[in-house]
Amino acid sequence: MDALLEQVEVSRRTFFRNFHSKEDVALTAVKQLWDIYLEVLDGIEKSGPLADVFLAAMLTTLERMDEDWYRRFPHTLRLIADSPALDGYTLRHCAEVQTEIACRFDELNRLELRLLIEFFVATWRCALDEWLPDCTPGELPALLRRACSTMNSALSLEA
């Protein structure tokens, strides 16, 4: 940490004024994605199936991400995968985001809403798994659409 701060010529005090922890720095791209997603979700028209609203909000979010984010995001995902501590931190952040999403639809049935949010986040993660080998920015929205469109058939798979 000290070497990093020295390299970028930032004091420890300035660093912790802008970031709560080292993990916050490592997860900047993830937090940026979900912060923008929540902003988009707040502004999007909420009519029709809620799964479609969640998908439309994420597609809009991905459109708003710049080239630099698309460059950093795969590195962040790989860093998380290689670090159990970061993975745990990410799971906690994800739970906080899911709570924020649920709060925006508080009048809906809590169990069904929570399940739908869980399904959407799991679908997002599956799309990321498909995207990660090549990480072509333009492919992520299409992979997410495909993952979401297969959810119904996936739920009716038989043993």
PDB file of C-alpha atoms in Angstrom:
ATOM      1  CA  MET A   1       0.000   0.000   0.000  1.00  0.00           C
ATOM      2  CA  ASP A   2       2.759   2.422   0.922  1.00  0.00           C
ATOM      3  CA  ALA A   3       4.577   1.712  -2.354  1.00  0.00           C
ATOM      4  CA  LEU A   4       1.395   2.361  -4.327  1.00  0.00           C
ATOM      5  CA  LEU A   5       0.719   5.622  -2.509  1.00  0.00           C
ATOM      6  CA  GLU A   6       4.299   6.724  -3.070  1.00  0.00           C
ATOM      7  CA  GLN A   7       4.119   5.808  -6.764  1.00  0.00           C
ATOM      8  CA  VAL A   8       0.979   7.874  -7.349  1.00  0.00           C
ATOM      9  CA  GLU A   9       2.134  10.609  -4.963  1.00  0.00           C
ATOM     10  CA  VAL A  10      -0.927  10.472  -2.737  1.00  0.00           C
ATOM     11  CA  SER A  11      -0.901  10.606   1.035  1.00  0.00           C
ATOM     12  CA  ARG A  12      -2.555   7.898   3.113  1.00  0.00           C
ATOM     13  CA  ARG A  13      -4.982  10.502   4.427  1.00  0.00           C
ATOM     14  CA  THR A  14      -6.028  11.583   0.907  1.00  0.00           C
ATOM     15  CA  PHE A  15      -6.380   7.978  -0.154  1.00  0.00           C
ATOM     16  CA  PHE A  16      -8.722   7.087   2.693  1.00  0.00           C
ATOM     17  CA  ARG A  17     -10.698  10.297   2.186  1.00  0.00           C
ATOM     18  CA  ASN A  18     -11.602   8.997  -1.299  1.00  0.00           C
ATOM     19  CA  PHE A  19     -11.784   5.258  -0.593  1.00  0.00           C
ATOM     20  CA  HIS A  20     -13.031   3.453   2.497  1.00  0.00           C
ATOM     21  CA  SER A  21     -10.601   0.567   2.025  1.00  0.00           C
ATOM     22  CA  LYS A  22      -8.086  -1.074  -0.294  1.00  0.00           C
ATOM     23  CA  GLU A  23     -10.924  -3.313  -1.466  1.00  0.00           C
ATOM     24  CA  ASP A  24     -12.868  -0.265  -2.623  1.00  0.00           C
ATOM     25  CA  VAL A  25      -9.986   0.629  -4.918  1.00  0.00           C
ATOM     26  CA  ALA A  26      -9.787  -2.891  -6.325  1.00  0.00           C
ATOM     27  CA  LEU A  27     -13.533  -2.954  -6.954  1.00  0.00           C
ATOM     28  CA  THR A  28     -13.882   0.505  -8.469  1.00  0.00           C
ATOM     29  CA  ALA A  29     -15.111  -0.845 -11.819  1.00  0.00           C
ATOM     30  CA  VAL A  30     -17.659  -3.138 -10.137  1.00  0.00           C
ATOM     31  CA  LYS A  31     -18.942  -0.381  -7.878  1.00  0.00           C
ATOM     32  CA  GLN A  32     -19.107   2.030 -10.807  1.00  0.00           C
ATOM     33  CA  LEU A  33     -21.238  -0.450 -12.761  1.00  0.00           C
ATOM     34  CA  TRP A  34     -23.738  -0.999  -9.955  1.00  0.00           C
ATOM     35  CA  ASP A  35     -23.895   2.702  -8.994  1.00  0.00           C
ATOM     36  CA  ILE A  36     -24.806   3.591 -12.565  1.00  0.00           C
ATOM     37  CA  TYR A  37     -27.223   0.638 -12.729  1.00  0.00           C
ATOM     38  CA  LEU A  38     -29.102   1.964  -9.679  1.00  0.00           C
ATOM     39  CA  GLU A  39     -29.221   5.457 -11.215  1.00  0.00           C
ATOM     40  CA  VAL A  40     -30.572   4.036 -14.477  1.00  0.00           C
ATOM     41  CA  LEU A  41     -33.087   1.893 -12.602  1.00  0.00           C
ATOM     42  CA  ASP A  42     -34.338   4.996 -10.794  1.00  0.00           C
ATOM     43  CA  GLY A  43     -34.924   6.805 -14.083  1.00  0.00           C
ATOM     44  CA  ILE A  44     -36.242   3.988 -16.254  1.00  0.00           C
ATOM     45  CA  GLU A  45     -39.925   3.440 -16.999  1.00  0.00           C
ATOM     46  CA  LYS A  46     -41.083   0.591 -14.794  1.00  0.00           C
ATOM     47  CA  SER A  47     -43.814  -1.067 -16.794  1.00  0.00           C
ATOM     48  CA  GLY A  48     -44.170  -4.604 -18.057  1.00  0.00           C
ATOM     49  CA  PRO A  49     -42.402  -7.642 -16.663  1.00  0.00           C
ATOM     50  CA  LEU A  50     -39.893  -6.661 -14.015  1.00  0.00           C
ATOM     51  CA  ALA A  51     -37.281  -9.013 -15.495  1.00  0.00           C
ATOM     52  CA  ASP A  52     -37.451  -6.889 -18.667  1.00  0.00           C
ATOM     53  CA  VAL A  53     -37.012  -3.721 -16.599  1.00  0.00           C
ATOM     54  CA  PHE A  54     -33.906  -5.175 -14.930  1.00  0.00           C
ATOM     55  CA  LEU A  55     -32.487  -6.201 -18.302  1.00  0.00           C
ATOM     56  CA  ALA A  56     -33.220  -2.835 -19.938  1.00  0.00           C
ATOM     57  CA  ALA A  57     -31.565  -1.038 -17.015  1.00  0.00           C
ATOM     58  CA  MET A  58     -28.409  -3.146 -17.338  1.00  0.00           C
ATOM     59  CA  LEU A  59     -28.268  -2.721 -21.107  1.00  0.00           C
ATOM     60  CA  THR A  60     -28.546   1.044 -20.662  1.00  0.00           C
ATOM     61  CA  THR A  61     -25.862   0.883 -17.976  1.00  0.00           C
ATOM     62  CA  LEU A  62     -23.515  -0.989 -20.314  1.00  0.00           C
ATOM     63  CA  GLU A  63     -24.102   1.643 -23.006  1.00  0.00           C
ATOM     64  CA  ARG A  64     -22.980   4.304 -20.542  1.00  0.00           C
ATOM     65  CA  MET A  65     -19.716   2.585 -19.671  1.00  0.00           C
ATOM     66  CA  ASP A  66     -16.733   4.034 -21.494  1.00  0.00           C
ATOM     67  CA  GLU A  67     -13.790   2.318 -23.156  1.00  0.00           C
ATOM     68  CA  ASP A  68     -11.640   2.723 -20.054  1.00  0.00           C
ATOM     69  CA  TRP A  69     -14.226   0.880 -17.934  1.00  0.00           C
ATOM     70  CA  TYR A  70     -14.383  -1.962 -20.461  1.00  0.00           C
ATOM     71  CA  ARG A  71     -10.582  -2.163 -20.259  1.00  0.00           C
ATOM     72  CA  ARG A  72     -10.505  -2.243 -16.431  1.00  0.00           C
ATOM     73  CA  PHE A  73     -13.554  -4.414 -15.731  1.00  0.00           C
ATOM     74  CA  PRO A  74     -12.141  -7.795 -16.921  1.00  0.00           C
ATOM     75  CA  HIS A  75      -8.985  -7.188 -14.867  1.00  0.00           C
ATOM     76  CA  THR A  76     -11.150  -6.500 -11.840  1.00  0.00           C
ATOM     77  CA  LEU A  77     -13.146  -9.698 -12.379  1.00  0.00           C
ATOM     78  CA  ARG A  78      -9.954 -11.749 -12.655  1.00  0.00           C
ATOM     79  CA  LEU A  79      -8.545 -10.103  -9.537  1.00  0.00           C
ATOM     80  CA  ILE A  80     -11.727 -10.992  -7.633  1.00  0.00           C
ATOM     81  CA  ALA A  81     -11.560 -14.590  -8.875  1.00  0.00           C
ATOM     82  CA  ASP A  82      -7.977 -14.906  -7.633  1.00  0.00           C
ATOM     83  CA  SER A  83      -8.610 -13.406  -4.191  1.00  0.00           C
ATOM     84  CA  PRO A  84     -10.938 -15.056  -1.667  1.00  0.00           C
ATOM     85  CA  ALA A  85     -10.923 -11.873   0.424  1.00  0.00           C
ATOM     86  CA  LEU A  86     -12.003  -9.727  -2.543  1.00  0.00           C
ATOM     87  CA  ASP A  87     -14.560 -12.339  -3.535  1.00  0.00           C
ATOM     88  CA  GLY A  88     -16.124 -12.120  -0.075  1.00  0.00           C
ATOM     89  CA  TYR A  89     -16.062  -8.332  -0.191  1.00  0.00           C
ATOM     90  CA  THR A  90     -17.731  -8.445  -3.607  1.00  0.00           C
ATOM     91  CA  LEU A  91     -20.457 -10.780  -2.355  1.00  0.00           C
ATOM     92  CA  ARG A  92     -21.220  -8.366   0.480  1.00  0.00           C
ATOM     93  CA  HIS A  93     -21.355  -5.448  -1.960  1.00  0.00           C
ATOM     94  CA  CYS A  94     -23.632  -7.473  -4.247  1.00  0.00           C
ATOM     95  CA  ALA A  95     -25.997  -8.170  -1.339  1.00  0.00           C
ATOM     96  CA  GLU A  96     -26.104  -4.442  -0.563  1.00  0.00           C
ATOM     97  CA  VAL A  97     -26.941  -3.645  -4.195  1.00  0.00           C
ATOM     98  CA  GLN A  98     -29.656  -6.302  -4.247  1.00  0.00           C
ATOM     99  CA  THR A  99     -31.172  -4.741  -1.130  1.00  0.00           C
ATOM    100  CA  GLU A 100     -31.095  -1.336  -2.858  1.00  0.00           C
ATOM    101  CA  ILE A 101     -32.868  -2.792  -5.899  1.00  0.00           C
ATOM    102  CA  ALA A 102     -35.525  -4.407  -3.706  1.00  0.00           C
ATOM    103  CA  CYS A 103     -36.116  -1.128  -1.860  1.00  0.00           C
ATOM    104  CA  ARG A 104     -37.000   0.528  -5.155  1.00  0.00           C
ATOM    105  CA  PHE A 105     -39.884  -1.949  -5.554  1.00  0.00           C
ATOM    106  CA  ASP A 106     -40.911  -2.220  -1.919  1.00  0.00           C
ATOM    107  CA  GLU A 107     -44.633  -2.544  -2.656  1.00  0.00           C
ATOM    108  CA  LEU A 108     -44.103  -5.846  -4.473  1.00  0.00           C
ATOM    109  CA  ASN A 109     -44.179  -9.254  -2.834  1.00  0.00           C
ATOM    110  CA  ARG A 110     -40.858  -9.508  -1.040  1.00  0.00           C
ATOM    111  CA  LEU A 111     -40.114 -13.207  -1.678  1.00  0.00           C
ATOM    112  CA  GLU A 112     -40.880 -13.113  -5.398  1.00  0.00           C
ATOM    113  CA  LEU A 113     -39.009  -9.845  -5.821  1.00  0.00           C
ATOM    114  CA  ARG A 114     -35.953 -11.160  -3.982  1.00  0.00           C
ATOM    115  CA  LEU A 115     -35.990 -14.323  -6.097  1.00  0.00           C
ATOM    116  CA  LEU A 116     -36.238 -12.326  -9.315  1.00  0.00           C
ATOM    117  CA  ILE A 117     -33.318 -10.123  -8.253  1.00  0.00           C
ATOM    118  CA  GLU A 118     -31.290 -13.234  -7.392  1.00  0.00           C
ATOM    119  CA  PHE A 119     -32.130 -14.759 -10.780  1.00  0.00           C
ATOM    120  CA  PHE A 120     -31.142 -11.568 -12.571  1.00  0.00           C
ATOM    121  CA  VAL A 121     -27.808 -11.294 -10.738  1.00  0.00           C
ATOM    122  CA  ALA A 122     -27.099 -14.991 -11.418  1.00  0.00           C
ATOM    123  CA  THR A 123     -27.937 -14.441 -15.089  1.00  0.00           C
ATOM    124  CA  TRP A 124     -25.596 -11.430 -15.161  1.00  0.00           C
ATOM    125  CA  ARG A 125     -22.810 -13.568 -13.688  1.00  0.00           C
ATOM    126  CA  CYS A 126     -23.396 -16.294 -16.285  1.00  0.00           C
ATOM    127  CA  ALA A 127     -23.160 -13.701 -19.052  1.00  0.00           C
ATOM    128  CA  LEU A 128     -19.891 -12.468 -17.534  1.00  0.00           C
ATOM    129  CA  ASP A 129     -18.530 -16.024 -17.470  1.00  0.00           C
ATOM    130  CA  GLU A 130     -19.276 -16.299 -21.197  1.00  0.00           C
ATOM    131  CA  TRP A 131     -17.723 -12.889 -21.859  1.00  0.00           C
ATOM    132  CA  LEU A 132     -14.532 -13.223 -19.828  1.00  0.00           C
ATOM    133  CA  PRO A 133     -12.365 -15.271 -22.147  1.00  0.00           C
ATOM    134  CA  ASP A 134     -12.310 -12.621 -24.915  1.00  0.00           C
ATOM    135  CA  CYS A 135     -13.837  -9.573 -23.194  1.00  0.00           C
ATOM    136  CA  THR A 136     -14.987  -7.886 -26.374  1.00  0.00           C
ATOM    137  CA  PRO A 137     -16.996  -4.856 -25.160  1.00  0.00           C
ATOM    138  CA  GLY A 138     -19.727  -5.093 -27.790  1.00  0.00           C
ATOM    139  CA  GLU A 139     -20.426  -8.741 -26.974  1.00  0.00           C
ATOM    140  CA  LEU A 140     -21.432  -8.289 -23.336  1.00  0.00           C
ATOM    141  CA  PRO A 141     -24.927  -6.875 -24.032  1.00  0.00           C
ATOM    142  CA  ALA A 142     -25.689  -9.677 -26.507  1.00  0.00           C
ATOM    143  CA  LEU A 143     -24.494 -12.313 -24.047  1.00  0.00           C
ATOM    144  CA  LEU A 144     -26.679 -10.803 -21.328  1.00  0.00           C
ATOM    145  CA  ARG A 145     -29.710 -10.766 -23.635  1.00  0.00           C
ATOM    146  CA  ARG A 146     -29.085 -14.415 -24.528  1.00  0.00           C
ATOM    147  CA  ALA A 147     -28.669 -15.432 -20.877  1.00  0.00           C
ATOM    148  CA  CYS A 148     -31.886 -13.635 -19.903  1.00  0.00           C
ATOM    149  CA  SER A 149     -33.841 -15.125 -22.784  1.00  0.00           C
ATOM    150  CA  THR A 150     -32.900 -18.660 -21.737  1.00  0.00           C
ATOM    151  CA  MET A 151     -33.960 -18.216 -18.104  1.00  0.00           C
ATOM    152  CA  ASN A 152     -37.493 -19.573 -18.590  1.00  0.00           C
ATOM    153  CA  SER A 153     -36.270 -22.687 -20.369  1.00  0.00           C
ATOM    154  CA  ALA A 154     -33.566 -23.128 -17.741  1.00  0.00           C
ATOM    155  CA  LEU A 155     -36.180 -23.035 -14.972  1.00  0.00           C
ATOM    156  CA  SER A 156     -38.107 -25.849 -16.648  1.00  0.00           C
ATOM    157  CA  LEU A 157     -35.171 -28.194 -17.185  1.00  0.00           C
ATOM    158  CA  GLU A 158     -35.989 -31.701 -16.082  1.00  0.00           C
ATOM    159  CA  ALA A 159     -33.719 -34.164 -14.309  1.00  0.00           C
TER     160      ALA A 159
END
